Amino acid sequence: MKKFFEEFRSFAMKGNVVDLAVGVIIGAAFQSIVNSLVNDIVSPVLGLFTQMDFSSLVLNVRGVPIKYGSFITAIINFIVMAFVVFLMVRLINKIKNFGHHQAGEEKPSTKKCPYCMSDIPYDATRCPHCTSMF
């Protein structure tokens, strides 16, 4: 039993598990911010254009309320959350790749002259064969 708890402890203290736990906690806190943004700002602004509040849209079927307005608000929450997460991941990837060149992005050493089609150095501004400028 002692070995089991030692294995569990080493698993729980791995960097990935701790990072995941921190991400979940921050994500839950971020969700409340997005919910407030949608409920307190986006929905009222949309309500100005549609002249209604989405959260109050209810369909009664045989006395059972179906709150499809709350569902629309949840969809807006999801779209806003997905967009913000997309922007954050994009920013993090740009920061991570800042200053790094990938293998496919290397500058070629030569280029073709558009006039005489001879190979010239990539940084050249005038062709040494036909003296054309480009």
PDB file of N, CA and C in Angstrom, residues 58-133:
ATOM      1  N   VAL A  58     -38.650  32.390 -23.458  1.00  0.00           N
ATOM      2  CA  VAL A  58     -39.110  31.108 -22.923  1.00  0.00           C
ATOM      3  C   VAL A  58     -40.273  30.622 -23.780  1.00  0.00           C
ATOM      4  N   LEU A  59     -40.250  29.335 -24.071  1.00  0.00           N
ATOM      5  CA  LEU A  59     -41.342  28.704 -24.807  1.00  0.00           C
ATOM      6  C   LEU A  59     -42.035  27.738 -23.852  1.00  0.00           C
ATOM      7  N   ASN A  60     -43.333  27.902 -23.657  1.00  0.00           N
ATOM      8  CA  ASN A  60     -44.082  27.016 -22.765  1.00  0.00           C
ATOM      9  C   ASN A  60     -44.758  25.931 -23.580  1.00  0.00           C
ATOM     10  N   VAL A  61     -44.401  24.680 -23.289  1.00  0.00           N
ATOM     11  CA  VAL A  61     -45.020  23.530 -23.944  1.00  0.00           C
ATOM     12  C   VAL A  61     -45.726  22.715 -22.875  1.00  0.00           C
ATOM     13  N   ARG A  62     -47.045  22.754 -22.894  1.00  0.00           N
ATOM     14  CA  ARG A  62     -47.878  22.044 -21.912  1.00  0.00           C
ATOM     15  C   ARG A  62     -47.482  22.382 -20.478  1.00  0.00           C
ATOM     16  N   GLY A  63     -47.195  23.642 -20.248  1.00  0.00           N
ATOM     17  CA  GLY A  63     -46.855  24.103 -18.904  1.00  0.00           C
ATOM     18  C   GLY A  63     -45.397  23.917 -18.516  1.00  0.00           C
ATOM     19  N   VAL A  64     -44.596  23.369 -19.416  1.00  0.00           N
ATOM     20  CA  VAL A  64     -43.175  23.163 -19.134  1.00  0.00           C
ATOM     21  C   VAL A  64     -42.392  24.266 -19.846  1.00  0.00           C
ATOM     22  N   PRO A  65     -41.657  25.093 -19.073  1.00  0.00           N
ATOM     23  CA  PRO A  65     -40.900  26.183 -19.725  1.00  0.00           C
ATOM     24  C   PRO A  65     -39.611  25.670 -20.377  1.00  0.00           C
ATOM     25  N   ILE A  66     -39.426  26.016 -21.642  1.00  0.00           N
ATOM     26  CA  ILE A  66     -38.196  25.702 -22.375  1.00  0.00           C
ATOM     27  C   ILE A  66     -37.478  27.020 -22.585  1.00  0.00           C
ATOM     28  N   LYS A  67     -36.370  27.191 -21.878  1.00  0.00           N
ATOM     29  CA  LYS A  67     -35.641  28.461 -21.860  1.00  0.00           C
ATOM     30  C   LYS A  67     -34.601  28.502 -22.976  1.00  0.00           C
ATOM     31  N   TYR A  68     -35.056  28.706 -24.200  1.00  0.00           N
ATOM     32  CA  TYR A  68     -34.130  28.731 -25.317  1.00  0.00           C
ATOM     33  C   TYR A  68     -33.316  30.020 -25.345  1.00  0.00           C
ATOM     34  N   GLY A  69     -33.756  31.052 -24.670  1.00  0.00           N
ATOM     35  CA  GLY A  69     -32.980  32.287 -24.559  1.00  0.00           C
ATOM     36  C   GLY A  69     -31.705  32.069 -23.759  1.00  0.00           C
ATOM     37  N   SER A  70     -31.791  31.272 -22.703  1.00  0.00           N
ATOM     38  CA  SER A  70     -30.599  30.929 -21.922  1.00  0.00           C
ATOM     39  C   SER A  70     -29.629  30.113 -22.765  1.00  0.00           C
ATOM     40  N   PHE A  71     -30.179  29.262 -23.639  1.00  0.00           N
ATOM     41  CA  PHE A  71     -29.336  28.479 -24.539  1.00  0.00           C
ATOM     42  C   PHE A  71     -28.601  29.381 -25.532  1.00  0.00           C
ATOM     43  N   ILE A  72     -29.284  30.379 -26.059  1.00  0.00           N
ATOM     44  CA  ILE A  72     -28.639  31.340 -26.969  1.00  0.00           C
ATOM     45  C   ILE A  72     -27.523  32.074 -26.240  1.00  0.00           C
ATOM     46  N   THR A  73     -27.766  32.461 -24.990  1.00  0.00           N
ATOM     47  CA  THR A  73     -26.734  33.126 -24.195  1.00  0.00           C
ATOM     48  C   THR A  73     -25.544  32.199 -23.968  1.00  0.00           C
ATOM     49  N   ALA A  74     -25.793  30.910 -23.728  1.00  0.00           N
ATOM     50  CA  ALA A  74     -24.702  29.948 -23.541  1.00  0.00           C
ATOM     51  C   ALA A  74     -23.890  29.795 -24.826  1.00  0.00           C
ATOM     52  N   ILE A  75     -24.553  29.833 -25.977  1.00  0.00           N
ATOM     53  CA  ILE A  75     -23.837  29.762 -27.250  1.00  0.00           C
ATOM     54  C   ILE A  75     -22.950  30.996 -27.424  1.00  0.00           C
ATOM     55  N   ILE A  76     -23.459  32.157 -27.088  1.00  0.00           N
ATOM     56  CA  ILE A  76     -22.652  33.385 -27.171  1.00  0.00           C
ATOM     57  C   ILE A  76     -21.468  33.296 -26.215  1.00  0.00           C
ATOM     58  N   ASN A  77     -21.703  32.763 -24.997  1.00  0.00           N
ATOM     59  CA  ASN A  77     -20.604  32.555 -24.048  1.00  0.00           C
ATOM     60  C   ASN A  77     -19.521  31.669 -24.655  1.00  0.00           C
ATOM     61  N   PHE A  78     -19.931  30.576 -25.280  1.00  0.00           N
ATOM     62  CA  PHE A  78     -18.973  29.655 -25.881  1.00  0.00           C
ATOM     63  C   PHE A  78     -18.178  30.327 -26.989  1.00  0.00           C
ATOM     64  N   ILE A  79     -18.846  31.066 -27.849  1.00  0.00           N
ATOM     65  CA  ILE A  79     -18.156  31.720 -28.959  1.00  0.00           C
ATOM     66  C   ILE A  79     -17.143  32.735 -28.444  1.00  0.00           C
ATOM     67  N   VAL A  80     -17.541  33.532 -27.460  1.00  0.00           N
ATOM     68  CA  VAL A  80     -16.611  34.521 -26.894  1.00  0.00           C
ATOM     69  C   VAL A  80     -15.434  33.813 -26.229  1.00  0.00           C
ATOM     70  N   MET A  81     -15.705  32.766 -25.454  1.00  0.00           N
ATOM     71  CA  MET A  81     -14.640  32.030 -24.769  1.00  0.00           C
ATOM     72  C   MET A  81     -13.694  31.391 -25.779  1.00  0.00           C
ATOM     73  N   ALA A  82     -14.225  30.760 -26.819  1.00  0.00           N
ATOM     74  CA  ALA A  82     -13.382  30.126 -27.831  1.00  0.00           C
ATOM     75  C   ALA A  82     -12.527  31.160 -28.558  1.00  0.00           C
ATOM     76  N   PHE A  83     -13.101  32.323 -28.850  1.00  0.00           N
ATOM     77  CA  PHE A  83     -12.347  33.373 -29.539  1.00  0.00           C
ATOM     78  C   PHE A  83     -11.211  33.899 -28.670  1.00  0.00           C
ATOM     79  N   VAL A  84     -11.487  34.119 -27.396  1.00  0.00           N
ATOM     80  CA  VAL A  84     -10.453  34.628 -26.488  1.00  0.00           C
ATOM     81  C   VAL A  84      -9.359  33.584 -26.298  1.00  0.00           C
ATOM     82  N   VAL A  85      -9.726  32.318 -26.152  1.00  0.00           N
ATOM     83  CA  VAL A  85      -8.717  31.265 -26.013  1.00  0.00           C
ATOM     84  C   VAL A  85      -7.882  31.170 -27.287  1.00  0.00           C
ATOM     85  N   PHE A  86      -8.528  31.291 -28.453  1.00  0.00           N
ATOM     86  CA  PHE A  86      -7.800  31.291 -29.722  1.00  0.00           C
ATOM     87  C   PHE A  86      -6.779  32.424 -29.761  1.00  0.00           C
ATOM     88  N   LEU A  87      -7.194  33.628 -29.359  1.00  0.00           N
ATOM     89  CA  LEU A  87      -6.271  34.764 -29.359  1.00  0.00           C
ATOM     90  C   LEU A  87      -5.123  34.549 -28.384  1.00  0.00           C
ATOM     91  N   MET A  88      -5.407  33.969 -27.209  1.00  0.00           N
ATOM     92  CA  MET A  88      -4.358  33.730 -26.231  1.00  0.00           C
ATOM     93  C   MET A  88      -3.358  32.693 -26.736  1.00  0.00           C
ATOM     94  N   VAL A  89      -3.840  31.603 -27.323  1.00  0.00           N
ATOM     95  CA  VAL A  89      -2.950  30.569 -27.853  1.00  0.00           C
ATOM     96  C   VAL A  89      -2.118  31.125 -29.001  1.00  0.00           C
ATOM     97  N   ARG A  90      -2.738  31.930 -29.838  1.00  0.00           N
ATOM     98  CA  ARG A  90      -2.013  32.550 -30.955  1.00  0.00           C
ATOM     99  C   ARG A  90      -0.910  33.462 -30.442  1.00  0.00           C
ATOM    100  N   LEU A  91      -1.210  34.258 -29.417  1.00  0.00           N
ATOM    101  CA  LEU A  91      -0.216  35.154 -28.830  1.00  0.00           C
ATOM    102  C   LEU A  91       0.911  34.364 -28.182  1.00  0.00           C
ATOM    103  N   ILE A  92       0.576  33.319 -27.445  1.00  0.00           N
ATOM    104  CA  ILE A  92       1.597  32.497 -26.788  1.00  0.00           C
ATOM    105  C   ILE A  92       2.494  31.840 -27.830  1.00  0.00           C
ATOM    106  N   ASN A  93       1.911  31.339 -28.926  1.00  0.00           N
ATOM    107  CA  ASN A  93       2.722  30.726 -29.982  1.00  0.00           C
ATOM    108  C   ASN A  93       3.641  31.741 -30.648  1.00  0.00           C
ATOM    109  N   LYS A  94       3.162  32.966 -30.837  1.00  0.00           N
ATOM    110  CA  LYS A  94       4.020  34.004 -31.421  1.00  0.00           C
ATOM    111  C   LYS A  94       5.172  34.340 -30.479  1.00  0.00           C
ATOM    112  N   ILE A  95       4.897  34.414 -29.191  1.00  0.00           N
ATOM    113  CA  ILE A  95       5.950  34.710 -28.216  1.00  0.00           C
ATOM    114  C   ILE A  95       6.954  33.568 -28.176  1.00  0.00           C
ATOM    115  N   LYS A  96       6.443  32.319 -28.221  1.00  0.00           N
ATOM    116  CA  LYS A  96       7.319  31.162 -28.177  1.00  0.00           C
ATOM    117  C   LYS A  96       8.224  31.089 -29.406  1.00  0.00           C
ATOM    118  N   ASN A  97       7.690  31.439 -30.566  1.00  0.00           N
ATOM    119  CA  ASN A  97       8.442  31.339 -31.810  1.00  0.00           C
ATOM    120  C   ASN A  97       9.183  32.626 -32.176  1.00  0.00           C
ATOM    121  N   PHE A  98       9.165  33.619 -31.293  1.00  0.00           N
ATOM    122  CA  PHE A  98       9.820  34.884 -31.584  1.00  0.00           C
ATOM    123  C   PHE A  98      11.326  34.672 -31.727  1.00  0.00           C
ATOM    124  N   GLY A  99      11.871  35.055 -32.867  1.00  0.00           N
ATOM    125  CA  GLY A  99      13.300  34.925 -33.096  1.00  0.00           C
ATOM    126  C   GLY A  99      13.732  33.580 -33.621  1.00  0.00           C
ATOM    127  N   HIS A 100      12.819  32.638 -33.732  1.00  0.00           N
ATOM    128  CA  HIS A 100      13.146  31.311 -34.256  1.00  0.00           C
ATOM    129  C   HIS A 100      12.706  31.229 -35.711  1.00  0.00           C
ATOM    130  N   HIS A 101      13.583  30.724 -36.560  1.00  0.00           N
ATOM    131  CA  HIS A 101      13.237  30.500 -37.949  1.00  0.00           C
ATOM    132  C   HIS A 101      13.042  29.013 -38.160  1.00  0.00           C
ATOM    133  N   GLN A 102      11.963  28.662 -38.823  1.00  0.00           N
ATOM    134  CA  GLN A 102      11.736  27.262 -39.133  1.00  0.00           C
ATOM    135  C   GLN A 102      12.517  26.893 -40.377  1.00  0.00           C
ATOM    136  N   ALA A 103      12.695  25.605 -40.602  1.00  0.00           N
ATOM    137  CA  ALA A 103      13.519  25.126 -41.706  1.00  0.00           C
ATOM    138  C   ALA A 103      12.987  25.601 -43.058  1.00  0.00           C
ATOM    139  N   GLY A 104      11.678  25.694 -43.224  1.00  0.00           N
ATOM    140  CA  GLY A 104      11.095  26.117 -44.485  1.00  0.00           C
ATOM    141  C   GLY A 104      11.179  27.611 -44.723  1.00  0.00           C
ATOM    142  N   GLU A 105      11.567  28.399 -43.740  1.00  0.00           N
ATOM    143  CA  GLU A 105      11.574  29.850 -43.851  1.00  0.00           C
ATOM    144  C   GLU A 105      12.960  30.427 -44.139  1.00  0.00           C
ATOM    145  N   GLU A 106      13.931  29.586 -44.455  1.00  0.00           N
ATOM    146  CA  GLU A 106      15.281  30.082 -44.699  1.00  0.00           C
ATOM    147  C   GLU A 106      15.323  30.855 -46.015  1.00  0.00           C
ATOM    148  N   LYS A 107      16.117  31.908 -46.037  1.00  0.00           N
ATOM    149  CA  LYS A 107      16.235  32.746 -47.208  1.00  0.00           C
ATOM    150  C   LYS A 107      17.070  32.022 -48.260  1.00  0.00           C
ATOM    151  N   PRO A 108      16.612  31.992 -49.524  1.00  0.00           N
ATOM    152  CA  PRO A 108      17.408  31.338 -50.560  1.00  0.00           C
ATOM    153  C   PRO A 108      18.685  32.124 -50.839  1.00  0.00           C
ATOM    154  N   SER A 109      19.703  31.431 -51.331  1.00  0.00           N
ATOM    155  CA  SER A 109      20.993  32.098 -51.579  1.00  0.00           C
ATOM    156  C   SER A 109      21.024  32.805 -52.924  1.00  0.00           C
ATOM    157  N   THR A 110      20.209  32.352 -53.880  1.00  0.00           N
ATOM    158  CA  THR A 110      20.185  32.992 -55.201  1.00  0.00           C
ATOM    159  C   THR A 110      18.751  33.221 -55.640  1.00  0.00           C
ATOM    160  N   LYS A 111      18.630  34.092 -56.667  1.00  0.00           N
ATOM    161  CA  LYS A 111      17.340  34.334 -57.298  1.00  0.00           C
ATOM    162  C   LYS A 111      17.576  34.512 -58.787  1.00  0.00           C
ATOM    163  N   LYS A 112      16.514  34.469 -59.572  1.00  0.00           N
ATOM    164  CA  LYS A 112      16.622  34.604 -61.025  1.00  0.00           C
ATOM    165  C   LYS A 112      16.384  36.058 -61.426  1.00  0.00           C
ATOM    166  N   CYS A 113      17.177  36.539 -62.322  1.00  0.00           N
ATOM    167  CA  CYS A 113      16.964  37.861 -62.901  1.00  0.00           C
ATOM    168  C   CYS A 113      15.729  37.767 -63.787  1.00  0.00           C
ATOM    169  N   PRO A 114      14.745  38.669 -63.633  1.00  0.00           N
ATOM    170  CA  PRO A 114      13.533  38.572 -64.442  1.00  0.00           C
ATOM    171  C   PRO A 114      13.764  38.927 -65.911  1.00  0.00           C
ATOM    172  N   TYR A 115      14.906  39.512 -66.240  1.00  0.00           N
ATOM    173  CA  TYR A 115      15.164  39.935 -67.617  1.00  0.00           C
ATOM    174  C   TYR A 115      16.002  38.924 -68.381  1.00  0.00           C
ATOM    175  N   CYS A 116      17.138  38.482 -67.807  1.00  0.00           N
ATOM    176  CA  CYS A 116      18.017  37.558 -68.533  1.00  0.00           C
ATOM    177  C   CYS A 116      17.970  36.143 -67.972  1.00  0.00           C
ATOM    178  N   MET A 117      17.228  35.937 -66.891  1.00  0.00           N
ATOM    179  CA  MET A 117      17.023  34.630 -66.263  1.00  0.00           C
ATOM    180  C   MET A 117      18.305  33.983 -65.734  1.00  0.00           C
ATOM    181  N   SER A 118      19.319  34.747 -65.452  1.00  0.00           N
ATOM    182  CA  SER A 118      20.546  34.195 -64.874  1.00  0.00           C
ATOM    183  C   SER A 118      20.434  34.198 -63.349  1.00  0.00           C
ATOM    184  N   ASP A 119      21.175  33.295 -62.706  1.00  0.00           N
ATOM    185  CA  ASP A 119      21.192  33.233 -61.252  1.00  0.00           C
ATOM    186  C   ASP A 119      22.082  34.329 -60.706  1.00  0.00           C
ATOM    187  N   ILE A 120      21.538  35.077 -59.734  1.00  0.00           N
ATOM    188  CA  ILE A 120      22.303  36.150 -59.092  1.00  0.00           C
ATOM    189  C   ILE A 120      22.153  36.012 -57.589  1.00  0.00           C
ATOM    190  N   PRO A 121      23.056  36.592 -56.795  1.00  0.00           N
ATOM    191  CA  PRO A 121      22.908  36.520 -55.337  1.00  0.00           C
ATOM    192  C   PRO A 121      21.577  37.126 -54.893  1.00  0.00           C
ATOM    193  N   TYR A 122      21.000  36.564 -53.841  1.00  0.00           N
ATOM    194  CA  TYR A 122      19.676  36.978 -53.371  1.00  0.00           C
ATOM    195  C   TYR A 122      19.643  38.448 -52.956  1.00  0.00           C
ATOM    196  N   ASP A 123      20.697  38.948 -52.336  1.00  0.00           N
ATOM    197  CA  ASP A 123      20.708  40.331 -51.853  1.00  0.00           C
ATOM    198  C   ASP A 123      21.054  41.345 -52.934  1.00  0.00           C
ATOM    199  N   ALA A 124      21.347  40.904 -54.154  1.00  0.00           N
ATOM    200  CA  ALA A 124      21.734  41.823 -55.223  1.00  0.00           C
ATOM    201  C   ALA A 124      20.546  42.672 -55.654  1.00  0.00           C
ATOM    202  N   THR A 125      20.833  43.920 -55.995  1.00  0.00           N
ATOM    203  CA  THR A 125      19.797  44.820 -56.500  1.00  0.00           C
ATOM    204  C   THR A 125      19.971  45.111 -57.984  1.00  0.00           C
ATOM    205  N   ARG A 126      21.081  44.662 -58.556  1.00  0.00           N
ATOM    206  CA  ARG A 126      21.348  44.844 -59.981  1.00  0.00           C
ATOM    207  C   ARG A 126      21.970  43.564 -60.516  1.00  0.00           C
ATOM    208  N   CYS A 127      21.536  43.150 -61.686  1.00  0.00           N
ATOM    209  CA  CYS A 127      22.050  41.918 -62.295  1.00  0.00           C
ATOM    210  C   CYS A 127      23.452  42.170 -62.855  1.00  0.00           C
ATOM    211  N   PRO A 128      24.457  41.344 -62.537  1.00  0.00           N
ATOM    212  CA  PRO A 128      25.794  41.549 -63.065  1.00  0.00           C
ATOM    213  C   PRO A 128      25.926  41.167 -64.544  1.00  0.00           C
ATOM    214  N   HIS A 129      24.928  40.457 -65.072  1.00  0.00           N
ATOM    215  CA  HIS A 129      25.005  40.014 -66.456  1.00  0.00           C
ATOM    216  C   HIS A 129      24.378  41.020 -67.426  1.00  0.00           C
ATOM    217  N   CYS A 130      23.167  41.490 -67.085  1.00  0.00           N
ATOM    218  CA  CYS A 130      22.481  42.428 -68.000  1.00  0.00           C
ATOM    219  C   CYS A 130      22.360  43.815 -67.400  1.00  0.00           C
ATOM    220  N   THR A 131      22.819  44.021 -66.207  1.00  0.00           N
ATOM    221  CA  THR A 131      22.825  45.287 -65.445  1.00  0.00           C
ATOM    222  C   THR A 131      21.432  45.859 -65.194  1.00  0.00           C
ATOM    223  N   SER A 132      20.409  45.036 -65.282  1.00  0.00           N
ATOM    224  CA  SER A 132      19.067  45.542 -64.985  1.00  0.00           C
ATOM    225  C   SER A 132      18.872  45.686 -63.485  1.00  0.00           C
ATOM    226  N   MET A 133      18.038  46.661 -63.112  1.00  0.00           N
ATOM    227  CA  MET A 133      17.725  46.899 -61.694  1.00  0.00           C
ATOM    228  C   MET A 133      16.356  46.303 -61.389  1.00  0.00           C
TER     229      MET A 133
END
